[in-house]
mmCIF file of C-alpha atoms and ligand atoms in Angstrom:
data_model
loop_
_atom_site.group_PDB
_atom_site.id
_atom_site.type_symbol
_atom_site.label_atom_id
_atom_site.label_comp_id
_atom_site.label_asym_id
_atom_site.label_seq_id
_atom_site.Cartn_x
_atom_site.Cartn_y
_atom_site.Cartn_z
ATOM 1 C CA MET A 1 14.504 128.414 252.881
ATOM 2 C CA GLU A 2 13.319 128.499 256.372
ATOM 3 C CA LYS A 3 16.601 126.689 257.279
ATOM 4 C CA PHE A 4 18.661 129.081 255.229
ATOM 5 C CA ASP A 5 17.275 132.085 257.302
ATOM 6 C CA SER A 6 17.767 130.497 260.824
ATOM 7 C CA ILE A 7 21.284 129.636 259.910
ATOM 8 C CA ARG A 8 21.977 133.345 258.383
ATOM 9 C CA GLN A 9 20.526 134.554 261.931
ATOM 10 C CA SER A 10 22.630 132.436 264.221
ATOM 11 C CA LEU A 11 25.841 132.920 262.228
ATOM 12 C CA LEU A 12 25.506 136.751 262.289
ATOM 13 C CA GLU A 13 24.784 136.587 266.040
ATOM 14 C CA ARG A 14 27.995 134.429 266.644
ATOM 15 C CA VAL A 15 29.898 137.144 264.616
ATOM 16 C CA ALA A 16 28.837 139.814 266.787
ATOM 17 C CA ALA A 17 29.610 137.890 270.044
ATOM 18 C CA GLU A 18 32.878 135.971 269.213
ATOM 19 C CA ALA A 19 36.129 137.521 270.492
ATOM 20 C CA VAL A 20 37.682 135.871 267.238
ATOM 21 C CA PRO A 21 34.850 136.287 264.804
ATOM 22 C CA ARG A 22 36.723 135.040 261.811
ATOM 23 C CA ASP A 23 36.301 131.584 263.119
ATOM 24 C CA VAL A 24 32.794 131.593 262.350
ATOM 25 C CA LEU A 25 33.416 131.604 258.688
ATOM 26 C CA LYS A 26 34.864 128.013 259.136
ATOM 27 C CA THR A 27 31.603 126.828 260.429
ATOM 28 C CA PRO A 28 30.498 123.479 259.116
ATOM 29 C CA GLN A 29 27.023 125.260 258.728
ATOM 30 C CA LEU A 30 27.981 127.289 255.927
ATOM 31 C CA LYS A 31 29.412 123.971 254.219
ATOM 32 C CA GLU A 32 26.072 122.443 255.026
ATOM 33 C CA LEU A 33 24.315 125.089 252.922
ATOM 34 C CA TYR A 34 26.353 124.589 249.933
ATOM 35 C CA ALA A 35 25.867 120.753 250.160
ATOM 36 C CA GLY A 36 22.306 121.621 249.930
ATOM 37 C CA ILE A 37 22.536 122.812 246.270
ATOM 38 C CA SER A 38 22.859 119.305 244.649
ATOM 39 C CA ALA A 39 19.435 118.434 246.077
ATOM 40 C CA LEU A 40 17.448 121.295 244.640
ATOM 41 C CA PRO A 41 16.133 120.879 241.132
ATOM 42 C CA ALA A 42 18.318 122.330 238.479
ATOM 43 C CA GLU A 43 16.595 125.408 237.572
ATOM 44 C CA GLU A 44 16.495 126.644 241.209
ATOM 45 C CA ARG A 45 20.310 125.909 241.987
ATOM 46 C CA GLY A 46 21.581 129.197 240.387
ATOM 47 C CA ALA A 47 19.673 131.489 242.641
ATOM 48 C CA TYR A 48 20.226 129.484 245.709
ATOM 49 C CA GLY A 49 24.247 129.441 245.135
ATOM 50 C CA LYS A 50 23.995 133.240 244.778
ATOM 51 C CA LYS A 51 21.970 133.500 248.118
ATOM 52 C CA ILE A 52 24.659 131.604 249.822
ATOM 53 C CA ASN A 53 27.608 133.805 248.146
ATOM 54 C CA GLU A 54 25.671 136.819 249.269
ATOM 55 C CA LEU A 55 25.378 135.416 252.762
ATOM 56 C CA LYS A 56 29.184 134.693 252.784
ATOM 57 C CA ALA A 57 30.021 138.442 251.880
ATOM 58 C CA GLU A 58 27.472 139.421 254.589
ATOM 59 C CA LEU A 59 29.367 137.482 257.300
ATOM 60 C CA GLU A 60 32.824 138.397 256.095
ATOM 61 C CA ALA A 61 31.942 142.134 256.449
ATOM 62 C CA ALA A 62 30.304 141.629 259.674
ATOM 63 C CA VAL A 63 33.644 140.046 260.918
ATOM 64 C CA VAL A 64 35.479 142.801 259.737
ATOM 65 C CA ALA A 65 33.227 145.359 261.513
ATOM 66 C CA ARG A 66 33.299 143.157 264.904
ATOM 67 C CA GLU A 67 37.133 143.215 264.391
ATOM 68 C CA ALA A 68 37.222 146.974 264.189
ATOM 69 C CA ALA A 69 34.718 147.140 267.273
ATOM 70 C CA MET A 70 37.505 144.995 269.140
ATOM 71 C CA ALA A 71 40.494 147.053 268.205
ATOM 72 C CA SER A 72 38.937 150.240 269.340
ATOM 73 C CA ALA A 73 37.092 148.602 272.393
ATOM 74 C CA ASP A 74 37.910 150.207 275.664
ATOM 75 C CA ILE A 75 40.048 147.482 277.099
ATOM 76 C CA ALA A 76 42.248 147.991 280.031
ATOM 77 C CA PRO A 77 45.739 147.673 279.148
ATOM 78 C CA ILE A 78 48.031 145.000 280.676
ATOM 79 C CA ASP A 79 49.969 146.408 283.799
ATOM 80 C CA VAL A 80 53.186 144.443 283.025
ATOM 81 C CA THR A 81 54.479 145.715 286.504
ATOM 82 C CA ALA A 82 51.578 144.083 288.340
ATOM 83 C CA PRO A 83 52.408 141.173 291.012
ATOM 84 C CA TRP A 84 52.308 137.537 289.759
ATOM 85 C CA ASP A 85 49.099 136.022 290.720
ATOM 86 C CA GLU A 86 49.377 132.404 290.262
ATOM 87 C CA ASN A 87 45.586 131.764 290.400
ATOM 88 C CA THR A 88 44.785 133.500 287.620
ATOM 89 C CA GLU A 89 47.920 133.541 285.267
ATOM 90 C CA PRO A 90 48.498 130.649 283.050
ATOM 91 C CA GLN A 91 51.395 128.527 284.576
ATOM 92 C CA THR A 92 53.382 127.500 281.615
ATOM 93 C CA LEU A 93 54.352 130.745 279.729
ATOM 94 C CA LEU A 94 57.838 129.403 278.986
ATOM 95 C CA PRO A 95 59.446 126.121 278.774
ATOM 96 C CA ALA A 96 61.133 125.010 281.685
ATOM 97 C CA ALA A 97 64.821 125.832 281.946
ATOM 98 C CA GLY A 98 65.772 122.421 283.386
ATOM 99 C CA GLY A 99 68.418 122.987 285.808
ATOM 100 C CA THR A 100 70.293 120.151 287.567
ATOM 101 C CA THR A 101 72.353 119.727 290.759
ATOM 102 C CA HIS A 102 76.083 120.073 290.081
ATOM 103 C CA PRO A 103 77.908 116.966 289.981
ATOM 104 C CA LEU A 104 80.325 117.777 292.779
ATOM 105 C CA MET A 105 77.444 118.618 295.027
ATOM 106 C CA ARG A 106 75.561 115.433 293.997
ATOM 107 C CA GLU A 107 78.798 113.274 294.683
ATOM 108 C CA MET A 108 79.165 114.932 298.177
ATOM 109 C CA GLU A 109 75.699 114.105 298.831
ATOM 110 C CA ARG A 110 76.545 110.478 297.924
ATOM 111 C CA LEU A 111 79.768 110.388 299.915
ATOM 112 C CA SER A 112 77.844 111.906 302.827
ATOM 113 C CA ALA A 113 75.107 109.376 302.732
ATOM 114 C CA ILE A 114 77.801 106.266 302.533
ATOM 115 C CA PHE A 115 79.410 107.652 305.701
ATOM 116 C CA THR A 116 76.094 108.111 307.474
ATOM 117 C CA ARG A 117 75.029 104.631 306.923
ATOM 118 C CA MET A 118 78.566 103.674 308.335
ATOM 119 C CA GLY A 119 77.703 105.579 311.516
ATOM 120 C CA PHE A 120 79.593 108.739 311.027
ATOM 121 C CA ALA A 121 78.035 112.155 311.872
ATOM 122 C CA ILE A 122 78.690 115.077 308.931
ATOM 123 C CA GLU A 123 79.940 118.425 309.928
ATOM 124 C CA GLY A 124 80.814 121.124 307.709
ATOM 125 C CA SER A 125 84.174 123.426 307.633
ATOM 126 C CA ARG A 126 84.700 127.328 307.370
ATOM 127 C CA GLU A 127 85.975 129.698 305.129
ATOM 128 C CA ILE A 128 88.094 131.864 307.279
ATOM 129 C CA ASP A 129 89.967 130.110 310.383
ATOM 130 C CA ASP A 130 92.865 130.975 312.605
ATOM 131 C CA GLN A 131 96.454 129.593 312.952
ATOM 132 C CA TYR A 132 95.519 127.894 315.887
ATOM 133 C CA HIS A 133 93.048 125.656 314.485
ATOM 134 C CA MET A 134 94.898 125.309 310.953
ATOM 135 C CA PHE A 135 98.149 124.507 312.459
ATOM 136 C CA GLU A 136 98.817 124.754 316.323
ATOM 137 C CA THR A 137 96.090 122.178 317.580
ATOM 138 C CA LEU A 138 97.341 119.785 314.705
ATOM 139 C CA ASN A 139 100.951 119.552 316.247
ATOM 140 C CA PHE A 140 102.704 122.229 313.898
ATOM 141 C CA PRO A 141 104.125 124.578 316.508
ATOM 142 C CA LYS A 142 105.229 128.021 315.493
ATOM 143 C CA GLY A 143 108.030 127.883 312.836
ATOM 144 C CA HIS A 144 107.451 124.215 312.071
ATOM 145 C CA PRO A 145 108.713 123.726 308.524
ATOM 146 C CA ALA A 146 105.833 121.599 307.417
ATOM 147 C CA ARG A 147 103.605 124.903 307.631
ATOM 148 C CA ASP A 148 105.289 125.742 304.282
ATOM 149 C CA ASP A 149 103.875 122.657 302.387
ATOM 150 C CA TYR A 150 100.367 124.369 302.752
ATOM 151 C CA ASP A 151 100.183 127.062 300.039
ATOM 152 C CA THR A 152 97.999 129.087 302.353
ATOM 153 C CA PHE A 153 96.136 132.079 301.669
ATOM 154 C CA MET A 154 96.406 134.612 304.669
ATOM 155 C CA THR A 155 94.729 137.918 305.529
ATOM 156 C CA VAL A 156 96.588 140.946 305.617
ATOM 157 C CA GLU A 157 94.598 141.765 308.975
ATOM 158 C CA THR A 158 95.814 140.052 312.308
ATOM 159 C CA ASP A 159 93.631 138.552 315.040
ATOM 160 C CA GLU A 160 94.211 139.122 318.857
ATOM 161 C CA ALA A 161 96.965 136.953 319.166
ATOM 162 C CA GLY A 162 98.686 139.022 316.213
ATOM 163 C CA ASP A 163 98.318 136.077 314.062
ATOM 164 C CA GLN A 164 97.060 136.574 310.249
ATOM 165 C CA LEU A 165 93.718 134.748 309.520
ATOM 166 C CA ILE A 166 93.808 132.125 307.032
ATOM 167 C CA ALA A 167 91.706 130.548 304.258
ATOM 168 C CA PRO A 168 91.770 126.926 305.386
ATOM 169 C CA ALA A 169 94.058 124.896 303.238
ATOM 170 C CA HIS A 170 92.780 121.640 304.577
ATOM 171 C CA THR A 171 89.657 120.381 306.302
ATOM 172 C CA SER A 172 91.944 119.065 309.192
ATOM 173 C CA THR A 173 91.230 122.733 310.516
ATOM 174 C CA MET A 174 88.129 121.336 311.888
ATOM 175 C CA GLN A 175 89.776 118.228 313.772
ATOM 176 C CA ASN A 176 90.014 120.075 317.157
ATOM 177 C CA ARG A 177 86.564 121.597 317.092
ATOM 178 C CA VAL A 178 85.164 118.141 316.199
ATOM 179 C CA LEU A 179 87.135 116.368 318.921
ATOM 180 C CA LYS A 180 86.015 118.989 321.423
ATOM 181 C CA LYS A 181 82.362 118.738 320.116
ATOM 182 C CA TYR A 182 82.051 114.974 320.323
ATOM 183 C CA LYS A 183 84.148 114.473 323.322
ATOM 184 C CA LYS A 184 81.046 113.507 325.178
ATOM 185 C CA ASN A 185 80.528 110.546 323.206
ATOM 186 C CA LEU A 186 83.663 109.146 324.928
ATOM 187 C CA GLU A 187 82.276 109.645 328.170
ATOM 188 C CA ALA A 188 79.212 107.748 327.076
ATOM 189 C CA GLY A 189 81.220 104.596 325.917
ATOM 190 C CA GLU A 190 80.700 105.552 322.325
ATOM 191 C CA PRO A 191 83.420 106.743 319.565
ATOM 192 C CA ILE A 192 83.765 109.940 318.035
ATOM 193 C CA ALA A 193 82.987 109.187 314.423
ATOM 194 C CA VAL A 194 82.650 112.402 312.253
ATOM 195 C CA VAL A 195 83.332 113.346 308.460
ATOM 196 C CA VAL A 196 83.717 116.693 307.296
ATOM 197 C CA PRO A 197 83.160 117.179 303.560
ATOM 198 C CA ASP A 198 83.801 121.006 302.467
ATOM 199 C CA ARG A 199 85.921 123.537 300.667
ATOM 200 C CA VAL A 200 89.526 124.231 301.078
ATOM 201 C CA PHE A 201 91.738 126.862 299.362
ATOM 202 C CA ARG A 202 95.239 126.903 298.221
ATOM 203 C CA ASN A 203 97.592 129.343 296.500
ATOM 204 C CA GLU A 204 98.301 127.058 293.856
ATOM 205 C CA ASP A 205 99.559 127.093 290.269
ATOM 206 C CA LEU A 206 96.526 125.842 288.207
ATOM 207 C CA ASP A 207 96.569 122.810 285.909
ATOM 208 C CA ALA A 208 94.560 119.808 285.181
ATOM 209 C CA ARG A 209 95.234 118.583 288.732
ATOM 210 C CA HIS A 210 95.347 121.622 290.736
ATOM 211 C CA GLU A 211 92.817 124.232 291.733
ATOM 212 C CA HIS A 212 92.855 127.148 294.194
ATOM 213 C CA THR A 213 89.518 126.250 295.664
ATOM 214 C CA PHE A 214 88.518 122.810 295.825
ATOM 215 C CA TYR A 215 86.643 120.144 298.182
ATOM 216 C CA GLN A 216 88.392 117.729 300.796
ATOM 217 C CA PHE A 217 86.447 115.116 303.148
ATOM 218 C CA GLU A 218 88.247 114.869 306.392
ATOM 219 C CA GLY A 219 87.456 111.558 308.765
ATOM 220 C CA VAL A 220 88.118 111.517 312.274
ATOM 221 C CA TYR A 221 87.456 108.219 314.648
ATOM 222 C CA VAL A 222 88.354 108.127 318.180
ATOM 223 C CA GLY A 223 87.489 105.653 320.870
ATOM 224 C CA ARG A 224 89.238 102.834 323.092
ATOM 225 C CA GLY A 225 91.370 100.449 321.395
ATOM 226 C CA VAL A 226 91.286 101.931 317.920
ATOM 227 C CA HIS A 227 94.144 100.570 315.602
ATOM 228 C CA ALA A 228 95.380 101.109 312.039
ATOM 229 C CA GLY A 229 93.292 97.793 310.578
ATOM 230 C CA MET A 230 90.177 99.800 311.463
ATOM 231 C CA LEU A 231 91.512 102.742 309.401
ATOM 232 C CA ILE A 232 92.151 100.593 306.435
ATOM 233 C CA SER A 233 88.824 98.677 306.598
ATOM 234 C CA THR A 234 87.006 101.780 306.903
ATOM 235 C CA LEU A 235 88.539 103.557 304.008
ATOM 236 C CA LYS A 236 88.068 100.428 301.901
ATOM 237 C CA SER A 237 84.588 100.013 302.737
ATOM 238 C CA PHE A 238 83.678 103.688 301.951
ATOM 239 C CA LEU A 239 85.491 103.356 298.738
ATOM 240 C CA GLU A 240 83.863 99.886 297.522
ATOM 241 C CA ALA A 241 80.650 101.360 298.275
ATOM 242 C CA TYR A 242 81.298 104.855 296.511
ATOM 243 C CA TYR A 243 82.725 102.802 293.525
ATOM 244 C CA GLY A 244 80.004 100.030 293.741
ATOM 245 C CA LYS A 245 83.047 97.276 293.288
ATOM 246 C CA GLN A 246 85.548 95.447 295.031
ATOM 247 C CA LEU A 247 88.862 97.059 295.231
ATOM 248 C CA ASP A 248 92.520 96.665 296.458
ATOM 249 C CA VAL A 249 94.155 99.009 298.788
ATOM 250 C CA ARG A 250 97.706 99.619 300.125
ATOM 251 C CA VAL A 251 99.258 102.070 302.414
ATOM 252 C CA ASN A 252 102.840 103.449 302.246
ATOM 253 C CA PRO A 253 104.364 105.201 305.121
ATOM 254 C CA PHE A 254 104.308 109.073 304.781
ATOM 255 C CA TYR A 255 104.887 112.208 307.180
ATOM 256 C CA PHE A 256 102.187 114.570 308.788
ATOM 257 C CA PRO A 257 102.627 116.157 312.050
ATOM 258 C CA PHE A 258 99.103 115.619 313.060
ATOM 259 C CA THR A 259 99.347 111.414 312.706
ATOM 260 C CA GLU A 260 101.984 108.894 313.909
ATOM 261 C CA PRO A 261 102.398 106.808 311.956
ATOM 262 C CA SER A 262 101.160 108.471 308.751
ATOM 263 C CA PHE A 263 100.287 106.875 305.659
ATOM 264 C CA GLU A 264 99.572 107.617 302.032
ATOM 265 C CA PHE A 265 96.497 105.434 301.047
ATOM 266 C CA ALA A 266 96.252 104.287 297.474
ATOM 267 C CA LEU A 267 93.563 102.242 295.752
ATOM 268 C CA SER A 268 93.457 99.922 292.620
ATOM 269 C CA CYS A 269 92.124 101.874 289.773
ATOM 270 C CA PRO A 270 88.383 102.180 289.901
ATOM 271 C CA PHE A 271 88.106 103.335 286.193
ATOM 272 C CA CYS A 272 89.820 100.577 284.348
ATOM 273 C CA GLU A 273 90.119 98.079 287.175
ATOM 274 C CA SER A 274 93.730 97.922 286.520
ATOM 275 C CA GLN A 275 93.168 96.314 283.269
ATOM 276 C CA ASP A 276 94.075 99.003 281.054
ATOM 277 C CA GLN A 277 97.775 99.801 279.960
ATOM 278 C CA ALA A 278 96.258 102.982 278.453
ATOM 279 C CA CYS A 279 93.974 104.184 281.226
ATOM 280 C CA LYS A 280 93.683 108.055 281.542
ATOM 281 C CA VAL A 281 92.903 107.814 285.221
ATOM 282 C CA CYS A 282 95.718 105.623 286.383
ATOM 283 C CA SER A 283 98.071 106.024 283.276
ATOM 284 C CA GLY A 284 98.248 102.456 283.171
ATOM 285 C CA GLU A 285 99.936 101.994 286.522
ATOM 286 C CA GLY A 286 96.934 100.198 288.075
ATOM 287 C CA TRP A 287 97.327 101.967 291.362
ATOM 288 C CA ILE A 288 96.303 105.519 292.685
ATOM 289 C CA GLU A 289 97.360 107.452 295.625
ATOM 290 C CA LEU A 290 94.213 108.871 296.964
ATOM 291 C CA LEU A 291 94.550 110.432 300.215
ATOM 292 C CA GLY A 292 96.599 110.921 303.582
ATOM 293 C CA CYS A 293 95.840 109.295 307.045
ATOM 294 C CA GLY A 294 97.101 107.935 310.015
ATOM 295 C CA MET A 295 96.722 107.455 313.691
ATOM 296 C CA ILE A 296 95.887 110.672 315.327
ATOM 297 C CA HIS A 297 98.954 112.258 317.174
ATOM 298 C CA PRO A 298 98.841 112.283 320.834
ATOM 299 C CA ASN A 299 99.383 116.049 320.905
ATOM 300 C CA VAL A 300 96.022 116.220 318.726
ATOM 301 C CA LEU A 301 94.059 114.502 321.203
ATOM 302 C CA LYS A 302 95.710 116.654 324.044
ATOM 303 C CA ALA A 303 94.840 119.826 322.370
ATOM 304 C CA ALA A 304 91.242 118.747 322.777
ATOM 305 C CA ASP A 305 91.351 117.515 326.330
ATOM 306 C CA ILE A 306 91.285 113.658 325.578
ATOM 307 C CA ASP A 307 93.737 111.407 327.174
ATOM 308 C CA PRO A 308 95.762 109.682 324.701
ATOM 309 C CA ASN A 309 96.580 106.834 327.238
ATOM 310 C CA GLU A 310 93.012 106.003 327.510
ATOM 311 C CA PHE A 311 91.990 106.851 323.800
ATOM 312 C CA THR A 312 93.328 106.312 320.401
ATOM 313 C CA GLY A 313 91.951 107.310 316.672
ATOM 314 C CA PHE A 314 92.441 107.607 313.312
ATOM 315 C CA ALA A 315 92.051 110.233 310.780
ATOM 316 C CA TRP A 316 92.251 110.854 306.803
ATOM 317 C CA GLY A 317 91.847 113.546 304.597
ATOM 318 C CA GLY A 318 91.632 113.752 300.689
ATOM 319 C CA GLY A 319 90.482 115.591 297.703
ATOM 320 C CA ILE A 320 86.658 114.993 296.477
ATOM 321 C CA GLU A 321 87.201 116.238 292.954
ATOM 322 C CA ARG A 322 89.877 113.307 292.589
ATOM 323 C CA LEU A 323 87.457 111.044 293.916
ATOM 324 C CA VAL A 324 85.044 111.940 291.163
ATOM 325 C CA MET A 325 87.323 112.282 288.497
ATOM 326 C CA MET A 326 88.277 108.714 289.119
ATOM 327 C CA LYS A 327 84.849 107.535 289.173
ATOM 328 C CA TYR A 328 83.947 109.108 285.377
ATOM 329 C CA GLY A 329 87.138 109.384 283.862
ATOM 330 C CA ILE A 330 87.392 113.405 284.056
ATOM 331 C CA GLU A 331 90.626 114.571 282.893
ATOM 332 C CA ASP A 332 90.651 118.132 283.916
ATOM 333 C CA ILE A 333 89.826 119.316 287.344
ATOM 334 C CA ARG A 334 89.140 122.917 285.990
ATOM 335 C CA HIS A 335 86.103 121.467 284.114
ATOM 336 C CA PHE A 336 84.082 121.635 287.618
ATOM 337 C CA GLU A 337 84.220 125.276 288.035
ATOM 338 C CA SER A 338 84.139 125.900 284.345
ATOM 339 C CA ALA A 339 80.543 126.366 284.037
ATOM 340 C CA LYS A 340 80.627 124.400 280.799
ATOM 341 C CA LEU A 341 77.054 123.278 279.922
ATOM 342 C CA ASP A 342 78.519 120.511 277.937
ATOM 343 C CA PHE A 343 80.356 119.087 280.707
ATOM 344 C CA LEU A 344 77.906 119.505 283.276
ATOM 345 C CA ARG A 345 74.845 118.011 281.371
ATOM 346 C CA GLN A 346 76.685 114.866 281.275
ATOM 347 C CA PHE A 347 75.893 114.018 284.751
HETATM 348 N N1 DAH B 401 95.355 117.645 305.834
HETATM 349 C C1 DAH B 401 96.085 116.366 304.857
HETATM 350 C C2 DAH B 401 96.161 117.405 303.514
HETATM 351 O O1 DAH B 401 95.296 118.180 303.069
HETATM 352 C C3 DAH B 401 95.498 115.349 304.653
HETATM 353 C C4 DAH B 401 95.429 114.572 305.901
HETATM 354 C C5 DAH B 401 96.329 113.610 305.943
HETATM 355 C C6 DAH B 401 94.475 114.449 306.681
HETATM 356 C C7 DAH B 401 96.373 112.776 307.218
HETATM 357 C C8 DAH B 401 94.293 113.744 307.782
HETATM 358 C C9 DAH B 401 95.335 112.801 308.080
HETATM 359 O O2 DAH B 401 93.417 113.902 308.784
HETATM 360 O O3 DAH B 401 95.294 112.112 309.266
HETATM 361 O O4 DAH B 401 97.393 117.180 303.137
#
């Protein structure tokens, strides 16, 4: 009986103190009391059982009273506009949304890391430029017919020279600036070696292979005795590192105003390794035309005050989406800007 009284006392005290008093009803001590019934002589069991039931009813009434007191208590309301205090607030109210890096950004970082290891510096381009950098310094004088090959977005306003400004249609728009900035390398007996991965814009009709806004990577290398063999081996080494496999490459003659000679550079299909007649990347051709390149035209070097009799160089420029599409067998360039989570989460 003494034990019963002390348990009763402690349970009533707990109900009066708990924030969630209902939990006290589940305490093992109550069960213990019920378990004690069987230890009693038969004639005492009825009265004892009744006492426990009364205690239970008493506790339940105390719980109801405590809950009512809690509900009406003077608790300060939560100020939802209060500043976040990371020291006192729980950190994990919501499951993490799990954002990831966009596949194009990740591939651009990979590309830049490979060229950095090969000794190239990385530079950015710009989103608005003038005709001097986009055309003039690249040996497209005013009225040159090849200007029309670039479906260029132009501003209505003109600059001091009276020319409309341009959303650059190729990363070659940076060549003159890069040559001038790194010219000091030549004076120090070092080559100029720079890669420019960045955004370009073209007034294109959109389809699975054409976007109005896309990415290119430009390469510029200038030094003493630089020749076309170095151009081909540089691009081959990069592509083999990027795709992680051995590739065949070939060049065909082409025309660009800013290179002489100019080439179109092709590689064996990195997706099917030129083995699949029905390959969705190379259409069973086994070869893919990837980018334009060539030996930098003497006029382009001169525009940056570099003597073409002393120094020669090569350059290339090509689409980054295409490089990535060939790696993963992506069939539509528009997926990159589509914001489709099903697409993005594959990478
Ligand atoms: N700018 C050219 C284009 O977008 C690509 C290109 C060709 C860049 C040859 C070069 C180059 O630097 O040497 O079509």
